[in-house]
PDB file of C-alpha atoms in Angstrom:
ATOM      1  CA  MET A 512      15.699 -42.624  -7.040  1.00 54.00           C
ATOM      2  CA  PRO A 513      12.547 -41.523  -4.954  1.00 58.00           C
ATOM      3  CA  THR A 514       9.549 -41.526  -6.897  1.00 56.00           C
ATOM      4  CA  PHE A 515       6.950 -38.876  -6.558  1.00 54.00           C
ATOM      5  CA  THR A 516       3.507 -39.568  -7.319  1.00 57.00           C
ATOM      6  CA  ASP A 517       1.931 -35.572  -7.030  1.00 52.00           C
ATOM      7  CA  GLU A 518       3.696 -32.839  -9.000  1.00 53.00           C
ATOM      8  CA  ASN A 519       4.013 -30.673  -6.009  1.00 53.00           C
ATOM      9  CA  SER A 520       5.773 -33.328  -3.562  1.00 54.00           C
ATOM     10  CA  ALA A 521       9.313 -32.545  -5.920  1.00 53.00           C
ATOM     11  CA  LEU A 522       9.661 -29.062  -5.805  1.00 52.00           C
ATOM     12  CA  GLY A 523       7.312 -28.284  -2.566  1.00 53.00           C
ATOM     13  CA  ASP A 524       4.167 -26.304  -2.298  1.00 51.00           C
ATOM     14  CA  LEU A 525       4.312 -23.816  -4.784  1.00 51.00           C
ATOM     15  CA  ASN A 526       0.824 -22.368  -3.804  1.00 51.00           C
ATOM     16  CA  SER A 527       1.600 -21.959  -0.262  1.00 50.00           C
ATOM     17  CA  ARG A 528       4.401 -19.293  -0.254  1.00 48.00           C
ATOM     18  CA  VAL A 529       2.673 -15.827   0.706  1.00 46.00           C
ATOM     19  CA  LYS A 530       4.146 -12.511  -1.033  1.00 56.00           C
ATOM     20  CA  ILE A 531       2.999  -9.632   1.153  1.00 55.00           C
ATOM     21  CA  PRO A 532       2.785  -6.117  -1.259  1.00 63.00           C
ATOM     22  CA  CYS A 533       4.317  -4.545   0.826  1.00 63.00           C
ATOM     23  CA  CYS A 534       5.460  -1.376  -1.912  1.00 79.00           C
ATOM     24  CA  LEU A 535       1.623  -0.127  -2.545  1.00 78.00           C
ATOM     25  CA  PRO A 536       0.630   0.765   0.828  1.00 82.00           C
ATOM     26  CA  ALA A 537       4.244   2.640   1.619  1.00 84.00           C
ATOM     27  CA  ILE A 538       4.337   4.399  -1.845  1.00 86.00           C
ATOM     28  CA  LEU A 539       0.512   5.148  -0.583  1.00 85.00           C
ATOM     29  CA  GLY A 540       1.893   6.488   2.968  1.00 85.00           C
ATOM     30  CA  MET A 541       4.399   8.385   1.631  1.00 87.00           C
ATOM     31  CA  LEU A 542       1.914   9.991  -1.572  1.00 88.00           C
ATOM     32  CA  ILE A 543      -0.727  10.962   1.292  1.00 85.00           C
ATOM     33  CA  SER A 544       1.547  12.118   3.855  1.00 84.00           C
ATOM     34  CA  LEU A 545       2.840  14.472   1.263  1.00 86.00           C
ATOM     35  CA  GLY A 546      -0.022  16.535  -0.224  1.00 85.00           C
ATOM     36  CA  ALA A 547      -1.270  16.081   3.899  1.00 82.00           C
ATOM     37  CA  TYR A 548       1.389  18.103   5.247  1.00 83.00           C
ATOM     38  CA  LEU A 549       1.725  20.208   2.268  1.00 83.00           C
ATOM     39  CA  PHE A 550      -2.295  20.998   2.087  1.00 81.00           C
ATOM     40  CA  ALA A 551      -3.036  21.217   6.119  1.00 80.00           C
ATOM     41  CA  ARG A 552      -0.144  24.001   6.642  1.00 81.00           C
ATOM     42  CA  ASP A 553      -0.871  25.809   3.606  1.00 81.00           C
ATOM     43  CA  ALA A 554      -4.384  25.282   5.085  1.00 80.00           C
ATOM     44  CA  SER A 555      -2.968  25.483   8.603  1.00 76.00           C
ATOM     45  CA  GLY A 556      -5.819  23.147   8.960  1.00 70.00           C
ATOM     46  CA  TYR A 557      -3.978  19.840  11.342  1.00 69.00           C
ATOM     47  CA  GLY A 558      -7.199  19.181  12.949  1.00 74.00           C
ATOM     48  CA  LEU A 559      -9.642  18.589  10.352  1.00 77.00           C
ATOM     49  CA  TRP A 560      -7.621  17.507   7.885  1.00 75.00           C
ATOM     50  CA  LEU A 561      -4.981  15.251   8.828  1.00 77.00           C
ATOM     51  CA  PRO A 562      -7.294  12.724  11.075  1.00 82.00           C
ATOM     52  CA  VAL A 563      -9.408  12.650   7.405  1.00 83.00           C
ATOM     53  CA  VAL A 564      -6.394  11.975   5.196  1.00 82.00           C
ATOM     54  CA  LEU A 565      -5.403   8.935   7.440  1.00 83.00           C
ATOM     55  CA  LEU A 566      -9.270   7.531   6.934  1.00 88.00           C
ATOM     56  CA  PHE A 567      -8.815   8.300   2.883  1.00 87.00           C
ATOM     57  CA  GLY A 568      -4.685   6.265   3.332  1.00 86.00           C
ATOM     58  CA  ILE A 569      -6.510   3.457   5.418  1.00 88.00           C
ATOM     59  CA  ILE A 570      -9.442   3.170   2.967  1.00 90.00           C
ATOM     60  CA  LEU A 571      -7.065   3.011  -0.090  1.00 87.00           C
ATOM     61  CA  THR A 572      -4.840   0.504   1.537  1.00 85.00           C
ATOM     62  CA  THR A 573      -8.408  -2.477   1.798  1.00 87.00           C
ATOM     63  CA  LEU A 574      -9.320  -1.331  -1.057  1.00 86.00           C
ATOM     64  CA  CYS A 575      -5.891  -2.378  -2.261  1.00 82.00           C
ATOM     65  CA  TYR A 576      -6.026  -5.540   0.449  1.00 83.00           C
ATOM     66  CA  TRP A 577      -9.576  -6.351  -1.569  1.00 84.00           C
ATOM     67  CA  SER A 578      -7.945  -6.726  -4.534  1.00 80.00           C
ATOM     68  CA  GLU A 579      -5.312  -8.929  -3.698  1.00 76.00           C
ATOM     69  CA  LYS A 580      -7.744 -11.356  -1.965  1.00 77.00           C
ATOM     70  CA  GLU A 581     -10.222 -11.323  -5.243  1.00 77.00           C
ATOM     71  CA  GLU A 582      -6.768 -12.303  -7.553  1.00 72.00           C
ATOM     72  CA  GLN A 583      -6.151 -14.952  -5.180  1.00 70.00           C
ATOM     73  CA  MET A 584      -9.850 -15.964  -5.880  1.00 68.00           C
ATOM     74  CA  LEU A 585      -9.677 -15.728  -9.678  1.00 67.00           C
ATOM     75  CA  ILE A 586      -5.640 -17.570  -9.120  1.00 62.00           C
ATOM     76  CA  GLU A 587      -7.461 -20.329  -6.737  1.00 58.00           C
ATOM     77  CA  GLY A 588     -10.054 -21.068  -9.430  1.00 53.00           C
ATOM     78  CA  ASP A 589      -7.522 -21.736 -12.649  1.00 51.00           C
ATOM     79  CA  ASP A 590      -6.210 -24.816 -14.300  1.00 53.00           C
ATOM     80  CA  PRO A 591      -4.503 -26.985 -11.239  1.00 57.00           C
ATOM     81  CA  CYS A 592      -1.909 -27.909 -13.533  1.00 58.00           C
ATOM     82  CA  LEU A 593       1.444 -26.551 -11.579  1.00 54.00           C
ATOM     83  CA  SER A 594       2.851 -24.604 -15.104  1.00 55.00           C
ATOM     84  CA  SER A 595      -0.523 -22.766 -14.801  1.00 52.00           C
ATOM     85  CA  THR A 596      -0.289 -21.488 -11.539  1.00 52.00           C
ATOM     86  CA  ALA A 597       1.624 -18.668 -10.384  1.00 54.00           C
ATOM     87  CA  THR A 598       4.909 -19.776  -8.358  1.00 53.00           C
ATOM     88  CA  GLU A 599       4.016 -16.903  -5.690  1.00 55.00           C
ATOM     89  CA  THR A 600       0.310 -16.126  -4.910  1.00 58.00           C
ATOM     90  CA  ILE A 601      -1.162 -14.131  -2.398  1.00 60.00           C
ATOM     91  CA  LYS A 602      -3.149 -15.053   0.495  1.00 69.00           C
ATOM     92  CA  PRO A 603      -5.333 -12.756   1.831  1.00 71.00           C
ATOM     93  CA  ASP A 604      -6.848 -13.150   5.557  1.00 77.00           C
ATOM     94  CA  LEU A 605      -7.037 -10.806   8.541  1.00 82.00           C
ATOM     95  CA  THR A 606      -2.537 -10.519   8.859  1.00 84.00           C
ATOM     96  CA  LEU A 607      -2.114  -9.782   5.839  1.00 82.00           C
ATOM     97  CA  TRP A 608      -4.995  -6.835   6.635  1.00 85.00           C
ATOM     98  CA  LEU A 609      -3.310  -6.320   9.584  1.00 87.00           C
ATOM     99  CA  LYS A 610       0.063  -5.902   8.450  1.00 86.00           C
ATOM    100  CA  MET A 611      -0.576  -3.289   5.296  1.00 86.00           C
ATOM    101  CA  GLN A 612      -2.379  -1.525   7.359  1.00 88.00           C
ATOM    102  CA  GLY A 613       0.307  -1.328   9.860  1.00 89.00           C
ATOM    103  CA  ILE A 614       2.755  -0.559   6.587  1.00 88.00           C
ATOM    104  CA  TYR A 615       1.327   2.270   5.579  1.00 88.00           C
ATOM    105  CA  LEU A 616       0.937   3.757   8.966  1.00 88.00           C
ATOM    106  CA  VAL A 617       4.907   3.145   9.681  1.00 90.00           C
ATOM    107  CA  SER A 618       5.509   5.568   6.028  1.00 89.00           C
ATOM    108  CA  VAL A 619       2.767   7.915   7.360  1.00 88.00           C
ATOM    109  CA  ALA A 620       4.008   8.328  10.196  1.00 87.00           C
ATOM    110  CA  THR A 621       7.596   8.388   9.083  1.00 89.00           C
ATOM    111  CA  ILE A 622       7.386  10.646   6.114  1.00 87.00           C
ATOM    112  CA  PHE A 623       4.937  12.930   8.240  1.00 83.00           C
ATOM    113  CA  GLY A 624       7.177  13.072  11.473  1.00 84.00           C
ATOM    114  CA  VAL A 625      10.161  13.946   9.047  1.00 87.00           C
ATOM    115  CA  LEU A 626       8.520  16.657   6.828  1.00 84.00           C
ATOM    116  CA  SER A 627       7.001  18.485  10.355  1.00 79.00           C
ATOM    117  CA  VAL A 628      10.773  19.153  11.633  1.00 84.00           C
ATOM    118  CA  ILE A 629      12.160  19.607   8.035  1.00 85.00           C
ATOM    119  CA  GLY A 630       9.915  20.264   5.544  1.00 81.00           C
ATOM    120  CA  ASP A 631      10.170  24.269   5.191  1.00 83.00           C
ATOM    121  CA  PRO A 632      12.296  23.908   1.807  1.00 85.00           C
ATOM    122  CA  VAL A 633       9.371  20.590   0.643  1.00 83.00           C
ATOM    123  CA  PHE A 634       6.663  24.021   1.375  1.00 84.00           C
ATOM    124  CA  ALA A 635       8.742  26.757   0.042  1.00 85.00           C
ATOM    125  CA  MET A 636       9.215  24.901  -3.114  1.00 85.00           C
ATOM    126  CA  TYR A 637       5.372  23.880  -3.235  1.00 84.00           C
ATOM    127  CA  LEU A 638       4.579  28.282  -2.317  1.00 84.00           C
ATOM    128  CA  ASP A 639       6.893  28.612  -5.483  1.00 86.00           C
ATOM    129  CA  LEU A 640       5.428  25.748  -7.870  1.00 84.00           C
ATOM    130  CA  LYS A 641       1.239  27.022  -6.422  1.00 81.00           C
ATOM    131  CA  GLY A 642       1.894  30.435  -7.345  1.00 80.00           C
ATOM    132  CA  SER A 643       3.447  29.605 -11.014  1.00 81.00           C
ATOM    133  CA  PHE A 644       0.825  27.769 -11.667  1.00 75.00           C
ATOM    134  CA  LEU A 645      -1.674  30.728 -10.195  1.00 73.00           C
ATOM    135  CA  ASP A 646      -0.005  33.507 -11.468  1.00 70.00           C
ATOM    136  CA  PRO A 647       1.117  33.078 -15.481  1.00 61.00           C
TER     137      PRO A 647
END
């Protein structure tokens, strides 16, 4: 029967697993692209608003990355006991930031592309909703 002197050697290194927070950049991308599409189509300002909104989304995704990095720094400073550490930690580095930005940009491009092709019903609902709030 083998004897393990290190508590991580029997279970594997639990802290080396990387979990990418992929849902938040995709959700941000969908919401931002929907808002950008509706606002740009309503204001007819595609050339002006789309780059601004994309930059805003990149900044939000970077803030998500920094919050994950700060969380990782807090987890690394915790008690080294196996039972008190998280089972899956996020180890932020440049590749994680690039993956988050890539997920964001792919979701923005996909949603905005779909809305550009078949977005007339969504825009009609937006105009109805906007009209109902402006006209009591």
